[in-house]
Structures are given as structure tokens and as C-alpha cells.
Amino acid sequence: MRYVIIGAGAIGGAVGGRLRQAGQDAVLVARGAQYAALRDRGLRLTGPDGVFDLPVPVVDGPEALELTPDDVLVLAVKTQDAIAALDAWAPRPVAGGGTAAERLPLVCAQNGVEAERLALRRFRRVYGMCVFLPASYLEPGAVTVRCAPYTGALNLGRYPSGADETAHRIAEGLEKANFLVPVTSEVMRWKYAKLLGNLANAVEAVCGSQAGDAAKALVARARAEAAEVLDAAGIDRAGDEEQRELRSGRIEVRPVEGGAPAGGSTWQSLRRGSTSVEADYLNGEIVLLGRLHGIATPVNETLLRVANDFARTGREPGSMTTDELAAQVPR
């Protein structure tokens, strides 16, 4: 099995780098400065276990790669970039006949819960992956991971439900690369639980931290709104105790050479100067569900609007105080 990692940022770079480090067959798909750096210098992967310069196969798009029936596509771009990536890869021919959409499994390794639906419109076999993998990508060619003894947890299952032989084969290769990969028939329970945690991303991106009483209170309000709308929608999710039990003693943040950790994925996007962030599919998912079920979600609406404003205007992450952000929430 060859892993084709579409999107070589923090998550894609970490997964692809660990796979190559473990002798697994993987190729990264990147663009722009990241593609040039990986092509010319390889991937510098930094973690609690050291710094590794890894020569990694890299291509700049689907036209540069001949697909085979043994490939698995891992979609690791942000959800706002998923449609373009899916449309580019779905019609690609596979050796022996057929297209990627018809013949190859596709794994959605994004935050949020929308990418799987987008993928299933195009691909016959879609798998969800709940990614718990603290990692950062702030400069071309370099990715940092921060957990040990496992690099991260990647709960995996068929979408919308089920656990088949392919899921177990995908998991087997990832486990050899130092990931904890529980295969589950209800992967979306884990992705909805992760969604609740990711609602704090906008606070961190805008204010620079989730710490402090005011930030914690704002995050708690956002999550309370989310719990109400998920309950109204009848959506189940993994509980806090389930998540702690999975990770306890297995996935722990450890010191890493190179200084303090970077912020989360939304903060990193702003730090790299991205003009879009994934808030539409995090806080925006709660806003959508609230509107569908007649439940007000003023905190998440505010976080969504302000995070998108930061991206659109190029405002520096962390340049608004928590009190200023909280004051924008309608009373």
C-alpha cells in the first residue's frame, strides 16, 4: 500500500514524514514554496525523539503521479481547500483501468465534519480520520511534532459508518509509523468530539491564547452552545473520559528542541499569512446546526466572523484582547 498524502502541511507532513521514517511507501503532494523546499532539501521533521532530515518523494499535483490500485489517498488539506483537491484527484486514471474516484480509498484527515460529505459526492470509498496530532508548520520544508510515545492518535473508520479490511490495512501501516490508530465503526463520534475541542481555535488565533479566565469563559460558552445544538440534532460524540482513556500514557506533549510550541491550526494559518481559515467548518458548523434547529449561537457566530475578518484583512494573530473579542458577542 502506498500512501498519497494530499497536502503536506503540519498534519500531512507529520504523517508522511513518519511513514517514510518507518520505511513505509508514501509520497507527499505539495505546492508553492513547500513543494520547492521538499523537492530541493527534503523534509526536516522535529519531534521529542530528535531532528530528522528525510528525503521524501514529492509531487506538485495529480498529473505528476501515476496512480496504482494499491494507493490510498489521504486528504490532508484544510476543509476550505477540499473541493478543489477532490475535483483534481477524483478523475485521475488508475493503472489497469478506472479512476481514483471509482477505485481508490480516500481518507479525510481534517478537523470538522464536512470533508467526508464532500468526498462521498465524488469517491465511492471514503474513510473518516479523527486527527489528534499536535504539530506545526510555519516555514517551508519543516514540520514539528510534539507528542510521545506515540506521535498522535488517528481514529479511523469507514464513512458514514463501518470498519472494513481496507481500514485495518491503512491502520496497520500507520501504526508501524508510530501512530495510535484505533479502527472504529463510528468514526464520526470521534470527529464530533474533536469539533467541540476545535471551537477554541478561533479564540487562540485572535487573542493569542486560550489561557486566562476570560478566554476560558468564552470557550466554555462556545462549547455549551455546541453541546446544545448537537443534542438537538441527535448527534452523538465521544465523551471526555473516552478521549482521556485513549490518550493517557500514550500521547503526551514532550519537550522539543527549538523552543516554545506554536499555536493551533487556525493560528498557524494566520501566522503564515493565509487569506482563509477553517473557522467556517468549525464554529461555522455549530452556527449552521443552530440555524437548522432554531437555536441561537451568538458566541460561535462572533468567533466565526472575527476569525474570518482576521484572515481576510491579514491581521496579525493574537492582536485582539479577549475582553475586546467577548465584547463583540451580542447580549
XYZ file of C-alpha atoms in Angstrom:
331
model
C 0.000 0.000 0.000
C 1.285 3.452 -0.935
C 0.031 6.484 0.969
C -0.505 9.535 -1.231
C -0.653 12.468 1.195
C -2.546 15.319 -0.462
C -1.465 18.407 1.448
C 1.965 18.493 3.086
C 1.339 20.954 5.898
C 1.536 20.177 9.610
C -0.638 17.052 9.540
C 0.233 15.790 6.081
C 3.929 16.453 6.613
C 3.931 14.740 10.003
C 2.097 11.659 8.740
C 4.113 11.415 5.535
C 7.398 12.002 7.334
C 6.759 9.350 9.969
C 5.657 6.884 7.287
C 8.879 7.420 5.320
C 10.933 7.254 8.512
C 9.388 3.840 9.211
C 10.158 2.558 5.719
C 6.559 2.780 4.516
C 5.751 3.803 0.949
C 4.467 7.386 0.938
C 4.543 10.384 -1.369
C 3.722 13.960 -0.412
C 1.708 16.314 -2.579
C 2.592 19.960 -2.020
C 2.561 23.266 -3.840
C 4.414 26.559 -3.928
C 7.261 27.138 -1.517
C 6.523 23.924 0.384
C 6.846 21.851 -2.780
C 10.109 23.575 -3.722
C 11.599 23.059 -0.252
C 10.614 19.380 -0.072
C 11.899 18.761 -3.600
C 15.224 20.509 -3.033
C 16.026 19.730 0.618
C 13.598 17.070 1.810
C 11.549 17.270 4.998
C 13.006 18.342 8.330
C 10.895 16.573 10.941
C 11.471 17.672 14.522
C 9.994 15.824 17.476
C 10.657 14.743 21.059
C 12.854 11.979 19.618
C 15.142 14.351 17.708
C 15.575 16.152 14.414
C 15.455 14.151 11.192
C 16.226 15.243 7.643
C 14.146 12.940 5.464
C 14.328 12.616 1.695
C 10.680 12.301 0.737
C 9.120 11.775 -2.680
C 7.074 14.855 -3.509
C 4.930 15.925 -6.451
C 3.138 19.187 -7.165
C -0.172 17.746 -8.336
C -2.097 14.706 -9.577
C -0.722 14.966 -13.120
C 2.769 14.250 -11.794
C 1.873 10.868 -10.268
C 0.815 7.582 -11.831
C -1.784 6.006 -9.573
C -1.964 2.256 -8.923
C -4.653 0.039 -7.376
C -2.538 -0.222 -4.209
C -2.691 3.516 -3.477
C -4.663 5.130 -0.667
C -5.318 8.858 -0.901
C -5.045 10.813 2.350
C -6.704 14.211 2.060
C -4.825 16.495 4.455
C -5.627 19.945 3.068
C -7.817 22.289 5.108
C -11.539 21.758 4.528
C -11.892 25.075 2.687
C -9.462 23.682 0.097
C -11.030 20.219 -0.085
C -13.346 20.697 -3.064
C -10.551 21.829 -5.348
C -8.358 18.913 -4.266
C -11.146 16.349 -4.595
C -12.098 17.602 -8.046
C -8.466 17.398 -9.162
C -7.875 13.847 -7.922
C -11.240 12.131 -8.495
C -10.948 11.769 -12.313
C -7.300 10.690 -12.362
C -6.765 7.337 -14.113
C -5.590 4.311 -12.165
C -3.318 1.720 -13.764
C -5.425 -1.158 -15.047
C -8.496 0.963 -15.666
C -10.963 3.190 -13.884
C -10.480 6.416 -11.962
C -9.338 7.301 -8.479
C -12.932 8.104 -7.507
C -14.063 4.652 -8.609
C -11.196 2.507 -7.364
C -9.173 4.101 -4.571
C -9.957 4.620 -0.886
C -9.817 8.222 0.276
C -9.174 9.178 3.909
C -10.314 12.577 5.182
C -7.788 13.831 7.743
C -9.274 17.243 8.544
C -10.771 18.990 11.516
C -14.523 19.390 11.313
C -17.107 17.004 9.883
C -17.841 18.312 6.383
C -14.965 16.922 4.295
C -16.344 13.384 4.372
C -19.657 14.524 2.848
C -17.820 16.485 0.172
C -15.672 13.450 -0.602
C -18.563 10.984 -0.743
C -20.151 13.016 -3.541
C -17.086 12.154 -5.618
C -15.436 8.996 -4.237
C -17.065 5.602 -3.694
C -14.952 4.635 -0.681
C -14.473 7.347 1.920
C -12.922 6.997 5.372
C -13.013 9.460 8.226
C -9.968 10.104 10.385
C -10.123 11.925 13.702
C -6.693 13.526 13.965
C -5.232 14.243 17.388
C -1.719 15.219 16.376
C -0.227 18.411 17.825
C 2.043 19.591 15.024
C 3.206 22.848 13.492
C 4.234 24.039 10.047
C 5.486 27.611 9.933
C 8.264 27.533 7.346
C 8.703 25.613 4.092
C 10.180 22.151 4.463
C 9.924 21.960 8.255
C 7.314 20.259 10.449
C 7.372 19.846 14.224
C 5.520 17.177 16.200
C 5.272 17.311 19.978
C 3.895 14.067 21.382
C 5.354 10.784 22.602
C 5.496 7.856 22.975
C 3.037 7.876 20.051
C 3.228 10.797 17.643
C -0.570 11.097 17.620
C -3.925 9.336 17.615
C -5.681 8.776 14.282
C -9.078 7.177 14.899
C -10.123 5.657 11.577
C -13.313 4.217 10.114
C -15.470 3.968 7.008
C -17.790 6.891 6.326
C -20.600 7.200 7.235
C -20.049 4.096 9.367
C -18.349 0.739 9.367
C -14.882 -0.770 9.669
C -13.650 -2.911 6.777
C -10.464 -4.708 5.772
C -9.138 -1.638 3.980
C -9.423 0.427 7.147
C -7.404 -2.178 9.020
C -4.742 -2.248 6.279
C -4.434 1.541 6.327
C -4.179 1.486 10.118
C -1.518 -1.225 10.077
C 0.879 0.888 8.039
C 0.268 3.973 10.145
C 0.822 2.031 13.355
C 4.239 0.960 12.068
C 4.969 4.682 11.744
C 4.383 5.312 15.464
C 0.750 6.387 15.373
C -2.036 5.058 17.554
C -4.760 4.092 15.058
C -7.905 2.635 16.599
C -10.251 1.354 13.890
C -13.849 2.129 14.740
C -17.211 1.608 13.076
C -18.377 5.006 14.383
C -15.549 7.360 13.479
C -17.805 10.421 13.308
C -18.457 10.174 17.059
C -14.790 10.972 17.481
C -14.792 13.714 14.882
C -17.733 15.482 16.538
C -15.929 15.266 19.876
C -12.835 16.798 18.271
C -15.038 19.514 16.769
C -16.019 20.625 20.275
C -12.343 20.998 21.166
C -11.540 22.867 17.957
C -14.087 25.608 18.713
C -11.327 27.193 20.815
C -9.070 27.571 17.768
C -10.615 30.910 16.834
C -10.075 32.322 20.334
C -6.426 31.303 20.271
C -5.912 32.673 16.759
C -7.490 36.030 17.512
C -6.279 36.528 21.089
C -3.050 34.524 21.062
C -4.009 32.090 23.811
C -6.830 30.043 25.276
C -5.433 30.668 28.761
C -6.795 33.175 31.248
C -10.190 33.325 32.876
C -11.811 35.472 30.178
C -10.629 33.189 27.349
C -11.671 30.052 29.212
C -15.119 31.532 29.854
C -15.577 32.417 26.183
C -14.507 28.936 25.053
C -16.849 27.357 27.604
C -19.750 29.406 26.228
C -18.911 28.348 22.654
C -18.828 24.694 23.673
C -22.071 24.979 25.639
C -23.778 26.326 22.519
C -22.303 23.451 20.538
C -23.468 20.813 23.005
C -26.998 22.226 22.854
C -27.196 22.153 19.059
C -25.594 18.707 18.772
C -28.097 17.354 21.269
C -30.948 18.994 19.349
C -29.650 17.409 16.149
C -29.383 13.995 17.828
C -25.649 13.802 17.119
C -23.650 11.504 19.381
C -19.990 12.135 20.210
C -17.239 10.514 22.203
C -17.104 11.638 25.811
C -14.248 13.328 27.624
C -13.454 10.169 29.579
C -13.250 8.083 26.391
C -10.788 10.560 24.915
C -8.663 10.700 28.072
C -8.585 6.907 28.306
C -7.433 6.604 24.698
C -4.555 9.061 25.065
C -3.479 8.592 28.681
C 0.138 7.458 28.882
C 0.283 7.082 25.104
C 0.113 10.586 23.671
C 1.746 13.180 25.880
C 3.249 16.549 24.957
C 7.006 16.376 25.490
C 9.825 18.940 25.208
C 11.063 19.521 21.669
C 14.305 21.089 20.537
C 13.609 24.533 19.101
C 11.622 26.408 21.714
C 8.033 27.065 22.636
C 5.205 25.348 20.765
C 3.306 27.175 18.064
C -0.408 27.786 18.265
C -3.095 25.590 16.768
C -4.050 25.165 13.134
C -6.028 28.411 12.785
C -3.296 30.444 14.481
C -0.716 28.848 12.189
C -2.750 29.713 9.092
C -2.865 33.360 10.126
C 0.824 33.306 11.027
C 1.668 32.055 7.522
C -0.410 34.836 6.021
C -3.227 32.658 4.720
C -6.280 34.535 3.460
C -8.619 31.768 4.615
C -9.020 29.741 7.791
C -11.094 26.692 8.678
C -13.482 28.526 11.013
C -16.367 28.049 8.543
C -16.144 24.305 9.239
C -15.541 24.541 12.998
C -17.520 27.354 14.619
C -19.446 27.599 11.350
C -20.648 24.019 11.713
C -22.252 24.918 15.032
C -23.775 28.071 13.546
C -25.243 26.010 10.699
C -26.726 23.395 13.020
C -28.087 26.112 15.286
C -29.887 27.742 12.385
C -31.257 24.408 11.195
C -32.654 23.639 14.644
C -33.733 27.117 15.733
C -31.056 27.582 18.416
C -29.143 30.840 18.812
C -25.346 30.545 18.691
C -24.083 34.118 19.243
C -20.649 33.132 20.579
C -19.811 30.859 17.686
C -21.197 33.369 15.188
C -18.883 36.004 16.632
C -15.842 33.729 16.650
C -16.563 32.743 13.052
C -16.908 36.336 11.868
C -13.845 37.674 13.682
C -11.559 34.786 12.643
C -12.569 35.253 9.006
C -12.044 39.020 9.319
C -8.503 38.407 10.585
C -7.753 36.186 7.583
C -9.367 38.484 5.029
C -7.571 41.613 6.255
C -4.232 39.961 7.075
C -4.408 40.975 10.724
C -1.699 39.614 12.997
C -2.801 36.607 15.090
C -3.155 37.378 18.776
C -3.660 41.125 18.227
C -7.094 41.376 19.892
C -7.631 41.067 23.626
C -10.084 38.530 24.976
C -12.160 41.318 26.500
C -12.393 43.034 23.097
C -13.467 39.768 21.497
C -16.016 38.982 24.200
C -17.479 42.477 23.901
C -18.449 41.727 20.291
C -20.771 38.860 21.313
C -24.388 40.073 21.191
C -26.120 40.099 24.550
